[in-house]
Coordinates of C-alpha atoms in Angstrom, one line a residue:
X1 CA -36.3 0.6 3.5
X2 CA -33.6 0.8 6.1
X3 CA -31.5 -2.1 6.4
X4 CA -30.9 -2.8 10.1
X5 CA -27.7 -3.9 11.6
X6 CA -27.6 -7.2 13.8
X7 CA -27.1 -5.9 17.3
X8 CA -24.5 -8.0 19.3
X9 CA -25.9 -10.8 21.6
X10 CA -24.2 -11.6 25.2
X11 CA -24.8 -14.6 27.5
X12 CA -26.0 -13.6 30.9
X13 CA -25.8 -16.2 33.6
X14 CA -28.5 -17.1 36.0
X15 CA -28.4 -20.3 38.2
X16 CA -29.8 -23.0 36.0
X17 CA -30.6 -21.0 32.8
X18 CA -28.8 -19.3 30.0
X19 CA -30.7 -15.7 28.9
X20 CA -29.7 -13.9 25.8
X21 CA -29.1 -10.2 25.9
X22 CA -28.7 -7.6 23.6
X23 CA -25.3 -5.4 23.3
X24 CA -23.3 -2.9 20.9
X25 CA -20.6 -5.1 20.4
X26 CA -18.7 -6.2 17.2
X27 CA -20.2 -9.6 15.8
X28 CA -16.7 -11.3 16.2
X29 CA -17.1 -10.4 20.3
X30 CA -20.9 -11.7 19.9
X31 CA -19.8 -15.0 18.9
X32 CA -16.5 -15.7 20.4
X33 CA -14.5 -15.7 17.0
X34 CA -11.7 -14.1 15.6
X35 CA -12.9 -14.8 12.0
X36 CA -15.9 -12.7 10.6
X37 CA -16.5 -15.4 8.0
X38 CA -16.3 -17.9 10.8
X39 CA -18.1 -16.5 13.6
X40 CA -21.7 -17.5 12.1
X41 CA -21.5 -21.2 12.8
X42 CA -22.7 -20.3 16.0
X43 CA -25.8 -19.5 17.8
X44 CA -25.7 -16.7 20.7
X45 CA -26.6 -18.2 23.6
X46 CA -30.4 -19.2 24.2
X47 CA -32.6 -18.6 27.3
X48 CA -33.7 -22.3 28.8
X49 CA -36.6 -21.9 31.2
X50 CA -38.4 -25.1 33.0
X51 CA -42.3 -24.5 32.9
X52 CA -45.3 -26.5 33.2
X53 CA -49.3 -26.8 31.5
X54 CA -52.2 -28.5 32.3
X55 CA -54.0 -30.3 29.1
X56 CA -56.9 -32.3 28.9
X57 CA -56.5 -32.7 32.9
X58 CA -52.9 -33.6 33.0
X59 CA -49.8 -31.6 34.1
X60 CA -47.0 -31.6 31.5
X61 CA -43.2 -30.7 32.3
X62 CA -42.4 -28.8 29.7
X63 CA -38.9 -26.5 28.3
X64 CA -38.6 -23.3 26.5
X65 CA -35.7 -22.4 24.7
X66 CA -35.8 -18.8 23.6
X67 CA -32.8 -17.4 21.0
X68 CA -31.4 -17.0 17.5
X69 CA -30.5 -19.8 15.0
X70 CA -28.0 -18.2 12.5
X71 CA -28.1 -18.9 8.9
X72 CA -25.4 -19.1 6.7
X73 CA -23.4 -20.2 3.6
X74 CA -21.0 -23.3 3.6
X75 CA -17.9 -20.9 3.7
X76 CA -19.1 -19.8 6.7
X77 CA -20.2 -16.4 5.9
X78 CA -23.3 -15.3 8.2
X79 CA -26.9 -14.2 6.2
X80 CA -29.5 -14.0 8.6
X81 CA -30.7 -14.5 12.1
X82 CA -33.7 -16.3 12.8
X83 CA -35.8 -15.8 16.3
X84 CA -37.7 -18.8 17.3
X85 CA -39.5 -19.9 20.5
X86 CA -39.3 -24.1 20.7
X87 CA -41.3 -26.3 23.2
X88 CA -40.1 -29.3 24.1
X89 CA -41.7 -31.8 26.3
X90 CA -39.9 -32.9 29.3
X91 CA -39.6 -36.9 30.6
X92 CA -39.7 -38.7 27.1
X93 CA -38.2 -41.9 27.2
X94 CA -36.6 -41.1 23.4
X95 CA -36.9 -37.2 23.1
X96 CA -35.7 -38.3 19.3
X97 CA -38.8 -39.7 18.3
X98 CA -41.6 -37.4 19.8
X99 CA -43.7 -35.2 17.0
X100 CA -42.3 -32.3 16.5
X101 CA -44.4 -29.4 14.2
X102 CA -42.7 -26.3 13.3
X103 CA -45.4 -23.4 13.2
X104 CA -45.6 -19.9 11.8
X105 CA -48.3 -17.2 10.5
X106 CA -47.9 -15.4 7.1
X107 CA -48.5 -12.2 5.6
X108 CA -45.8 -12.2 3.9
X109 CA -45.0 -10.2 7.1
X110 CA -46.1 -11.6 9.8
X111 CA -44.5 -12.7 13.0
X112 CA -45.6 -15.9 14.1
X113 CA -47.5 -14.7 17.7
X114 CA -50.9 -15.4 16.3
X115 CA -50.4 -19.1 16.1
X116 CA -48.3 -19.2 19.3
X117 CA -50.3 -17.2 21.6
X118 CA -53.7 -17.6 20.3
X119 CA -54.1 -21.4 19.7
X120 CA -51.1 -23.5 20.2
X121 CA -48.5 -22.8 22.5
X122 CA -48.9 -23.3 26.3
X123 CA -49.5 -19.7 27.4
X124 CA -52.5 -17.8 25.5
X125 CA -53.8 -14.2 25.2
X126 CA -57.3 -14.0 27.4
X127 CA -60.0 -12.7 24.8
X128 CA -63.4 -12.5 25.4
X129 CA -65.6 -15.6 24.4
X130 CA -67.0 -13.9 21.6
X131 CA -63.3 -12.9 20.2
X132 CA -63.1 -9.5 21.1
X133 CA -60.5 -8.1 23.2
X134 CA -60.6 -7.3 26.9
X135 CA -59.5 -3.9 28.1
X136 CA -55.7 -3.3 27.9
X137 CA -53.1 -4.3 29.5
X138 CA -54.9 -7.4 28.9
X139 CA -53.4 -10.8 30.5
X140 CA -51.4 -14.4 29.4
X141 CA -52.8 -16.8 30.6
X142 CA -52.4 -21.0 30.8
X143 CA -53.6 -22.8 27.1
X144 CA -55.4 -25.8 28.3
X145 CA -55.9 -25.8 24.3
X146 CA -52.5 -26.1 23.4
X147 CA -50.8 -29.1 21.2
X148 CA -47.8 -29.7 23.3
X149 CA -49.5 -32.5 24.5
X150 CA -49.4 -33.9 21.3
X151 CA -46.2 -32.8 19.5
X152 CA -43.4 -30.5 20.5
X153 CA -43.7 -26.9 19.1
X154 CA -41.3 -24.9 17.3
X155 CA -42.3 -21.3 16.5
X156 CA -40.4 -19.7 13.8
X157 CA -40.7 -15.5 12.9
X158 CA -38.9 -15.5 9.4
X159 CA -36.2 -13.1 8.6
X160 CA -37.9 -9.1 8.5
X161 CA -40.7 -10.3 11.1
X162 CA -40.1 -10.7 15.1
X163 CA -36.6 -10.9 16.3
X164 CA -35.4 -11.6 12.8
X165 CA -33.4 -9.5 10.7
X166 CA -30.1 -10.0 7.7
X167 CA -27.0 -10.0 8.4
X168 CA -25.1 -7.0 9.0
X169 CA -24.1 -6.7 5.1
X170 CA -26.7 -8.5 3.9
X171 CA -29.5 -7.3 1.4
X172 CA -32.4 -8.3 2.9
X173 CA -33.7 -9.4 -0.8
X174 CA -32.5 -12.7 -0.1
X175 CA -35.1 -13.2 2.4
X176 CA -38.2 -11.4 0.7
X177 CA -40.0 -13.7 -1.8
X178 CA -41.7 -16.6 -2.6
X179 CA -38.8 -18.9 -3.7
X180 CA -36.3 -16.9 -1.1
X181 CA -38.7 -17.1 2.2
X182 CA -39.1 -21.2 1.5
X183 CA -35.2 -21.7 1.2
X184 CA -34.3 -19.4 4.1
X185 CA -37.7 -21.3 6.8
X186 CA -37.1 -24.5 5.2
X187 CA -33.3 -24.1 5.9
X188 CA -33.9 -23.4 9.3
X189 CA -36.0 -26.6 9.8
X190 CA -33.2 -28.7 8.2
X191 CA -30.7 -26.8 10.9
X192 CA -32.7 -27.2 13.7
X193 CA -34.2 -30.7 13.5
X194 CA -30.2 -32.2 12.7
X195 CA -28.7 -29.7 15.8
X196 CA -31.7 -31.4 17.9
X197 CA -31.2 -34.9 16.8
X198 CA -35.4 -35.4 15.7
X199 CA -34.7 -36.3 12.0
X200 CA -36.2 -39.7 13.6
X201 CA -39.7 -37.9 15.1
X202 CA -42.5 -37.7 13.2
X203 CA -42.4 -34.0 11.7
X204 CA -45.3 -31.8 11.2
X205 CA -45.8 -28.4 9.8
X206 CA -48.6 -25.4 10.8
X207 CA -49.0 -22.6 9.1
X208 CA -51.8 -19.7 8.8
X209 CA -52.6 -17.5 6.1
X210 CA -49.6 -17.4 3.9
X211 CA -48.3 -19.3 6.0
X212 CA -50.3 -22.1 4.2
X213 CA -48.7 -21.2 1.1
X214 CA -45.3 -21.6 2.7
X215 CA -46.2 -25.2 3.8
X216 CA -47.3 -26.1 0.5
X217 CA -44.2 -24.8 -0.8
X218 CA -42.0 -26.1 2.0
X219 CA -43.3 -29.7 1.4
X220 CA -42.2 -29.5 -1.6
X221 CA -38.5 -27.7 -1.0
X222 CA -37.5 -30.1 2.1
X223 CA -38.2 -33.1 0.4
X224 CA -36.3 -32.4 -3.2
X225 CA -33.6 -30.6 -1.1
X226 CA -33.2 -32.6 1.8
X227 CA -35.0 -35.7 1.2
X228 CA -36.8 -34.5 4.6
X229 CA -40.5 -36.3 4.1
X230 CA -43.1 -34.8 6.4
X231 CA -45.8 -36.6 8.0
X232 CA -48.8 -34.1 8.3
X233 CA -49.2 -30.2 7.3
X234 CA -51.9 -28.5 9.6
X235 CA -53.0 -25.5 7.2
X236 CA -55.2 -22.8 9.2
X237 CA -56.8 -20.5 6.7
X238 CA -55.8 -21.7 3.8
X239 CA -54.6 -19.8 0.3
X240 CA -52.9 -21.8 -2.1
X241 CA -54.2 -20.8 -5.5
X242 CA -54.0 -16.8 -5.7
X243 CA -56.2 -16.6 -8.7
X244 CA -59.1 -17.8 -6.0
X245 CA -58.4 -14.4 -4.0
X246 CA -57.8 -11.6 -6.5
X247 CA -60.0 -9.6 -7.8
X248 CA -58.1 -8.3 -11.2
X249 CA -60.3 -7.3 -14.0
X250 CA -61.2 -10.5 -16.1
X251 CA -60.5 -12.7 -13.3
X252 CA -64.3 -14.1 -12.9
X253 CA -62.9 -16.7 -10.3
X254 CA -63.0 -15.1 -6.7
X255 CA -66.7 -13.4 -7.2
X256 CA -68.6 -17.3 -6.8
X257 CA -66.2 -18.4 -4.3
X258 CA -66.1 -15.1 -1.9
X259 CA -70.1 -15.3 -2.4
X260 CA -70.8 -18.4 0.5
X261 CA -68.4 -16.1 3.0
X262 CA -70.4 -12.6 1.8
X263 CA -73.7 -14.7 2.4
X264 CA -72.2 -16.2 5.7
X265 CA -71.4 -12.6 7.3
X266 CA -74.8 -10.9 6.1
X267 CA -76.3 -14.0 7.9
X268 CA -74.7 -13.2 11.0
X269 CA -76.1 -9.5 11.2
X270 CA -78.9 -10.4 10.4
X271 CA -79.4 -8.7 7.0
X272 CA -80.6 -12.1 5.0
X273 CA -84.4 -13.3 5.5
X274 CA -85.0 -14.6 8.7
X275 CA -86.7 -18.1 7.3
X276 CA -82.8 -19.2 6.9
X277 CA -82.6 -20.2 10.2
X278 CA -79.9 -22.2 9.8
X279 CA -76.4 -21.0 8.7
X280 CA -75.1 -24.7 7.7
X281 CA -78.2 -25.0 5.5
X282 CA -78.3 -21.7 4.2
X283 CA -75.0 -21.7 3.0
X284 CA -75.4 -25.0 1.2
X285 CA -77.8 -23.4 -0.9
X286 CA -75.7 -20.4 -1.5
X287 CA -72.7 -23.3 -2.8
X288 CA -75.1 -24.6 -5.3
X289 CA -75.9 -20.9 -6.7
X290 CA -72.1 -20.1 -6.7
X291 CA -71.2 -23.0 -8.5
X292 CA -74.0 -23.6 -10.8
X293 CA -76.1 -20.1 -12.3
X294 CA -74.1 -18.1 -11.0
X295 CA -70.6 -19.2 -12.4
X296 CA -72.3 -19.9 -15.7
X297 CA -73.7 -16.0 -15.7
X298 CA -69.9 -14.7 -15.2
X299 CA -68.6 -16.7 -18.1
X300 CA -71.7 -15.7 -20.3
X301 CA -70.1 -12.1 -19.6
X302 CA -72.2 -9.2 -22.0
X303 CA -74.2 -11.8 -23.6
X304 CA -76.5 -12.2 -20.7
X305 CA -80.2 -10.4 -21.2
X306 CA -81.6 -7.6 -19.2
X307 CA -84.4 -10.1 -18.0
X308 CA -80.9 -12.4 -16.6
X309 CA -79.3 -9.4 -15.5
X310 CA -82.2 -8.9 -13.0
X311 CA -83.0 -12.5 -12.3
X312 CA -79.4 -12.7 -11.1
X313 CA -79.4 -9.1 -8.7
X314 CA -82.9 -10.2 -6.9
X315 CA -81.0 -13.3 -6.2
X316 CA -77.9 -11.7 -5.4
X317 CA -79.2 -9.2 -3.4
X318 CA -81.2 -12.0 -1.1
X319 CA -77.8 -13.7 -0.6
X320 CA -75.4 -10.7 0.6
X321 CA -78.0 -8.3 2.4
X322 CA -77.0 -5.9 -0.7
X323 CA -79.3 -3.7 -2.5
X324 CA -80.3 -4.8 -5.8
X325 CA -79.2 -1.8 -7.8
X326 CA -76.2 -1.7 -5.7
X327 CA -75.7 -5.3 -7.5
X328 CA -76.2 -4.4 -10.8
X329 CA -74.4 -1.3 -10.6
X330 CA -71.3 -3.3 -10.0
X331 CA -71.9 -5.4 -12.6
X332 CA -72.9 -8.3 -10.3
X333 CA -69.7 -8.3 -9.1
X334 CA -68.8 -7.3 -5.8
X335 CA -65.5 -6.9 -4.6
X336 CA -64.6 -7.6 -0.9
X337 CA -63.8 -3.8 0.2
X338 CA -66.4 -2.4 -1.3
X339 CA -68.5 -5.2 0.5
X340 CA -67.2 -4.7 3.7
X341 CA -68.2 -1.2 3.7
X342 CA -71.6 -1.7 1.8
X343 CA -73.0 -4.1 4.0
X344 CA -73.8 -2.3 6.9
X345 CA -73.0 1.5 5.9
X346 CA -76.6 3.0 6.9
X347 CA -76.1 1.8 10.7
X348 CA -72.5 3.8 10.3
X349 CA -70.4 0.7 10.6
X350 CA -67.5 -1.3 8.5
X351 CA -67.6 -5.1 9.1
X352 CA -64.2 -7.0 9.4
X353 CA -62.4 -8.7 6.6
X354 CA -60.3 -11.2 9.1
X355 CA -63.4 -11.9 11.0
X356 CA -66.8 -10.4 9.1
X357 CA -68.8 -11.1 12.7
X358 CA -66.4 -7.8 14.4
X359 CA -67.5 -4.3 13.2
X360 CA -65.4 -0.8 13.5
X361 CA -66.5 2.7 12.6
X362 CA -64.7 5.0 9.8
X363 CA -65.5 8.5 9.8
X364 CA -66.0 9.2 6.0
X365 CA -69.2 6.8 5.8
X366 CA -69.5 7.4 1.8
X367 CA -66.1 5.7 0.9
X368 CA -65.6 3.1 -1.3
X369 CA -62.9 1.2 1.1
X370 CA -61.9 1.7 4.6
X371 CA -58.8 3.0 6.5
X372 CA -58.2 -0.1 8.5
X373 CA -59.9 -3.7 8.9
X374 CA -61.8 -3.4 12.4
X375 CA -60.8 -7.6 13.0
X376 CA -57.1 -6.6 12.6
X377 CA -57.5 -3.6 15.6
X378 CA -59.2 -5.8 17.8
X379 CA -56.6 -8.4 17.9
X380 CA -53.2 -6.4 17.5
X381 CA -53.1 -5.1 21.0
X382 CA -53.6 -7.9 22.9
X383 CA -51.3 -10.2 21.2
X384 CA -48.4 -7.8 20.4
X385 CA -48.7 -7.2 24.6
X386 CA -48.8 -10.7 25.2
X387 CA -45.6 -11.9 23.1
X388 CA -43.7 -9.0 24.3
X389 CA -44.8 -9.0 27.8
X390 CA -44.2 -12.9 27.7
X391 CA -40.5 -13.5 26.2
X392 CA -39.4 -11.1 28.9
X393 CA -40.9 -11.9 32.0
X394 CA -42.2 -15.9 31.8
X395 CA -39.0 -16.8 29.3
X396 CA -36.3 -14.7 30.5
X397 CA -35.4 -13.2 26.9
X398 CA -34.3 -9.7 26.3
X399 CA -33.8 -7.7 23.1
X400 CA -34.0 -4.4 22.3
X401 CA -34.9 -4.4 18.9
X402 CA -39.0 -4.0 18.1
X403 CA -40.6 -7.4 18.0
X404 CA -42.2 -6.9 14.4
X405 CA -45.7 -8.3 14.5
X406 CA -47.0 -7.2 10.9
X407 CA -43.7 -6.0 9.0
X408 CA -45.3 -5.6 5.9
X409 CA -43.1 -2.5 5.3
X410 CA -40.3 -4.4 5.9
X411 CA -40.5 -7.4 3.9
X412 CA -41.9 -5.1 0.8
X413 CA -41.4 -5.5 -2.2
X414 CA -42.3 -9.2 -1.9
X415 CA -40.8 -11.1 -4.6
X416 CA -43.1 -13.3 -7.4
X417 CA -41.2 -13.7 -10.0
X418 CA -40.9 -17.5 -10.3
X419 CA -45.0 -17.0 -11.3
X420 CA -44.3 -13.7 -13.5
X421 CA -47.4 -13.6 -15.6
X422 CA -49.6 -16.1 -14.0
X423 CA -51.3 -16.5 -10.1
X424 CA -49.3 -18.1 -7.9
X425 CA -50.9 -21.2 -7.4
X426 CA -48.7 -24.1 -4.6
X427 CA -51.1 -26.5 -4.6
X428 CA -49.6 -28.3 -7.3
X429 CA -46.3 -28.5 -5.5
X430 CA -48.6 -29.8 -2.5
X431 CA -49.7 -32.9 -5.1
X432 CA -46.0 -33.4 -6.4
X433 CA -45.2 -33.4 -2.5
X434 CA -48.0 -35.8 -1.6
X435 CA -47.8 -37.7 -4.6
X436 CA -43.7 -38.5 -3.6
X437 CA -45.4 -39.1 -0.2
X438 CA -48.2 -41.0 -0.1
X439 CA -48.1 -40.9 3.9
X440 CA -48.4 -37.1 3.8
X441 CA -51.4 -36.3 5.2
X442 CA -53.2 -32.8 5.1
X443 CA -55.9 -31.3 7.6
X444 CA -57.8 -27.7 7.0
X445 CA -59.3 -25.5 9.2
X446 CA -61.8 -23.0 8.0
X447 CA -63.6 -20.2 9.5
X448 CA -67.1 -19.1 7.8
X449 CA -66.5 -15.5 8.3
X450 CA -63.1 -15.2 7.0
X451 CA -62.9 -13.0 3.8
X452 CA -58.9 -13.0 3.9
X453 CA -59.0 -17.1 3.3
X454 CA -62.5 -17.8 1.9
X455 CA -63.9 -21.2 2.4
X456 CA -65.0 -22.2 -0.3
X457 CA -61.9 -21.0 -2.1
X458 CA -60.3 -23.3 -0.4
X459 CA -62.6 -25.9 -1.0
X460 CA -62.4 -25.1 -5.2
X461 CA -58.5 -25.0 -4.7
X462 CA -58.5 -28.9 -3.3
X463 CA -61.2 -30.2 -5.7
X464 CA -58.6 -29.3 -8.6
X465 CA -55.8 -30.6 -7.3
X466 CA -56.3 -34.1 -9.1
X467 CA -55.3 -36.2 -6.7
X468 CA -55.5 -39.7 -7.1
X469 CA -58.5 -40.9 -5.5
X470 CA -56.6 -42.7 -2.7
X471 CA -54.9 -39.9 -2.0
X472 CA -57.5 -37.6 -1.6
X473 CA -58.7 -39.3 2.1
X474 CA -55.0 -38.2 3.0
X475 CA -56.9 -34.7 2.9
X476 CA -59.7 -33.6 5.7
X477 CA -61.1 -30.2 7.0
X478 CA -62.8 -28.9 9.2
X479 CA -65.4 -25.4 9.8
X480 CA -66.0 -23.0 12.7
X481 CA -68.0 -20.4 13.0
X482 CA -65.3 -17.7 13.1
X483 CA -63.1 -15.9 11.2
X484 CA -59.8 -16.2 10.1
X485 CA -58.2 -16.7 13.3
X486 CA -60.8 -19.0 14.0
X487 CA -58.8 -19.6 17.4
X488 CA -60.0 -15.8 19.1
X489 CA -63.5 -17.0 19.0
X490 CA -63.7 -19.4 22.4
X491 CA -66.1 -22.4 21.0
X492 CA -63.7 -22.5 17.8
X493 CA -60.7 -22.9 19.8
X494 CA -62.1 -25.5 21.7
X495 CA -63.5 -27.3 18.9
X496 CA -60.0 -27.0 16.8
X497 CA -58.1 -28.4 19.3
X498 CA -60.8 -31.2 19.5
X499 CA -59.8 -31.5 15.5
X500 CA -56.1 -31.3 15.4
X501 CA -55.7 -33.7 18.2
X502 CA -57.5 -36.1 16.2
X503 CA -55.4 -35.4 13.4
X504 CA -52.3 -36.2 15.1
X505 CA -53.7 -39.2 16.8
X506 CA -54.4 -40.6 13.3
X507 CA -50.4 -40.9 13.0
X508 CA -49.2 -44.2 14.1
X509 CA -46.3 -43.4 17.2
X510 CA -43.5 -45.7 16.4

């Protein structure tokens, strides 16, 4: 991939606010110094914007402040610039010690508009109740849902994703890994929380997707780094054990634990026997099947008989809305693409693998996988509109430079190799971290009809974490009948924010 060259930033002045713009100019004119390995200890200026929500019935004064935070080394020298988008809450008697939660999506890739302009930050993208997306332009709109009134926000896109890029110089390698994406977001934190005086708030973090994993790992890397102790993780989504989620020959694990969310779907078009009435219900008996005969027939492997073999289709079969052959003839083991296509390829349709309830066409109708996940083109639209039309007009930020919603181009190859040879699995650094920090709490929010982040993988993942038993009420979750942005889906959003705000009101304020 290209590496692309920091573009030059220039202060514009408007009465009361400061508005970043973009130029040509040399870094040392961008930031005022004469000294290239000097010139990165400071931030181009920031757009600062007055605004106001209504939540739960009252108004709340609130201010944006829109702009890069530059990292670099102690020498000075400049290695990336980070975009972020932070909400602070105006008329606190000691700003210092209000919550502050720093949020981003995942990927690794993603910018972090999802999070901010589906669920949590005070202006929203208008989707239908259902989840599916209006007709373009579309239109932002007030979050009456959002958590300001609860914590301050600070949304974070890491370097490749948004506004964020390398240096000019810099190999953007540095950035694009495991180990190198939690030192470069967890450095940030550290920057901005000192620069903003809140090292004395109560500090929160929210990610979705892999984003989850980089909270896990970030709990971890800000407390052995910085002795920076976090009070509560919000994980939307969650993956934290990759073995749960890939389907690699001789890897038995994801097949029971993707089963509940394969039965989930089918049950909501309609494809399971009507007498399960209830989805709850019906999926609790799908659990038990997953985790008990079913588990046991994948570890029993050839040895099972032909009278087993069938015993196990016919039930199989009655779970997903699947043929029986079709079962056996994948060896009653069904991988998500080919299920995605399966379930529903007579009435000419593809279901969705971020949200199984949204369905797309494809125009070969005998493939094994599709071109595109019909979930992911229902949503990109309206939220890559809504971030870009937002910044400009409501937040009074300009740059030139593509706002990168889903860089997975960019931030490819993604780097493992602290887990070469084994699945990248954080939840043990989320123990260490919790262990260290018996305050830490943890709160989980699932969506049935997610087959990105299934949820009973997630469930599996925290039963082995081995916590000690009074640690594990530190740990709660919650389900909606959604999909992995559980958010899009109106009745979810309302009853997360019913969820998180009881979360953070389980915190004592000091």
């Amino acid at each position: 991939m290209l590496l692309f060259t920091l573009t030059a930033t220039l202060a514009q002045e408007k009465p009361g606010k400061e508005q970043e713009k973009i130029s040509n100019k040399a870094p040392e004119t961008q930031y005022h110094q004469a000294d290239n390995n000097q010139w990165a200890k400071y931030d181009p200026p920031k757009s600062v914007t007055k605004h106001s929500v209504t939540i739960n019935g009252k108004s709340i004064n609130y201010t944006a402040t829109v702009g890069y935070t530059i990292l670099h080394d102690e020498s000075g020298k400049a290695l990336g610039k980070i975009f972020s988008i932070a909400y602070t809450k105006d008329g606190e008697a000691d700003a210092a010690k209000r919550p502050v939660t720093f949020a981003y999506n995942g990927g690794p890739g993603s910018a972090s508009l999802w999070v901010h302009m589906g669920a949590l930050g005070p202006r929203r993208i208008r989707m239908q109740d259902s989840g599916e997306a209006e007709e373009p332009p579309y239109t932002v709109i007030d979050n009456e849902y959002s958590w300001l009134d609860k914590t301050d926000l600070v949304f974070i896109d890491p370097v490749e994703t948004g506004y964020s890029r390398p240096a000019e110089g810099i190999d953007k390698k540095i950035f694009t890994g495991y180990e190198e994406d939690i030192q470069s977001v967890g450095d940030f934190i550290r920057l901005w929380t000192s620069r903003n005086g809140r090292w004395g708030s109560q500090k929160f973090l929210a990610g979705e997707s892999y984003g989850t994993t980089r909270s896990a790992g970030l709990s971890g890397y800000l407390s052995d780094r910085y002795g920076y102790y976090l009070n509560g993780i919000v994980l939307i989504s969650s993956i934290l054990n990759f073995q749960t989620a890939q389907f690699n020959v001789g890897n038995d694990l994801p097949y029971p634990l993707f089963l509940p969310t394969y039965a989930a779907i089918a049950w909501y078009h309609k494809k399971i026997d009507p007498k399960y009435k209830d989805l709850k219900t019906f999926l609790k008996e799908v659990e038990a099947f997953s985790l008990g005969e079913y588990s046991t027939a994948l570890m029993k492997g050839d040895k099972l008989s032909d009278s087993e073999v069938d015993n196990l289709a016919t039930k199989l079969s009655a779970y997903t809305g699947l043929s029986k052959q079709y079962i056996i003839n994948s060896n009653l083991r069904v991988v998500i693409f080919r299920f995605v296509r399966e379930l529903r390829r007579n009435d000419g349709l593809v279901v969705g693998r971020l949200d199984g309830r949204l369905t797309g066409y494809e125009y070969d109708n005998v493939a094994e996988r599709g071109t595109s996940d019909p979930s992911n083109n229902e949503i990109t639209g309206p939220y890559a509109m809504a971030l870009n039309s937002y910044v400009k007009k409501e937040l009074n930020y300009e740059n030139d430079l593509p706002y990168e919603v889903l860089s997975g181009f960019r931030v490819r190859p993604w780097n493992y190799n602290n887990v070469q040879n084994q699945y990248l699995n954080v939840a043990e650094t989320l123990r260490t971290a919790m262990t260290k920090n018996p305050s830490l709490k943890v709160t989980v929010l699932n969506g049935y009809y997610d087959l990105a982040t299934p949820y009973f993988a997630t469930q599996y993942t925290f039963d082995h974490m081995y916590l000690p038993k009074e640690l594990q009420k530190n740990i709660t979750m919650s389900f909606y009948e959604a999909g992995h942005m559980m958010y899009i889906h109106k009745p979810s959003l309302v009853d997360m924010k019913k969820n998180v705000g009881a979360f953070y009101d389980s915190f004592q304020s000091k």
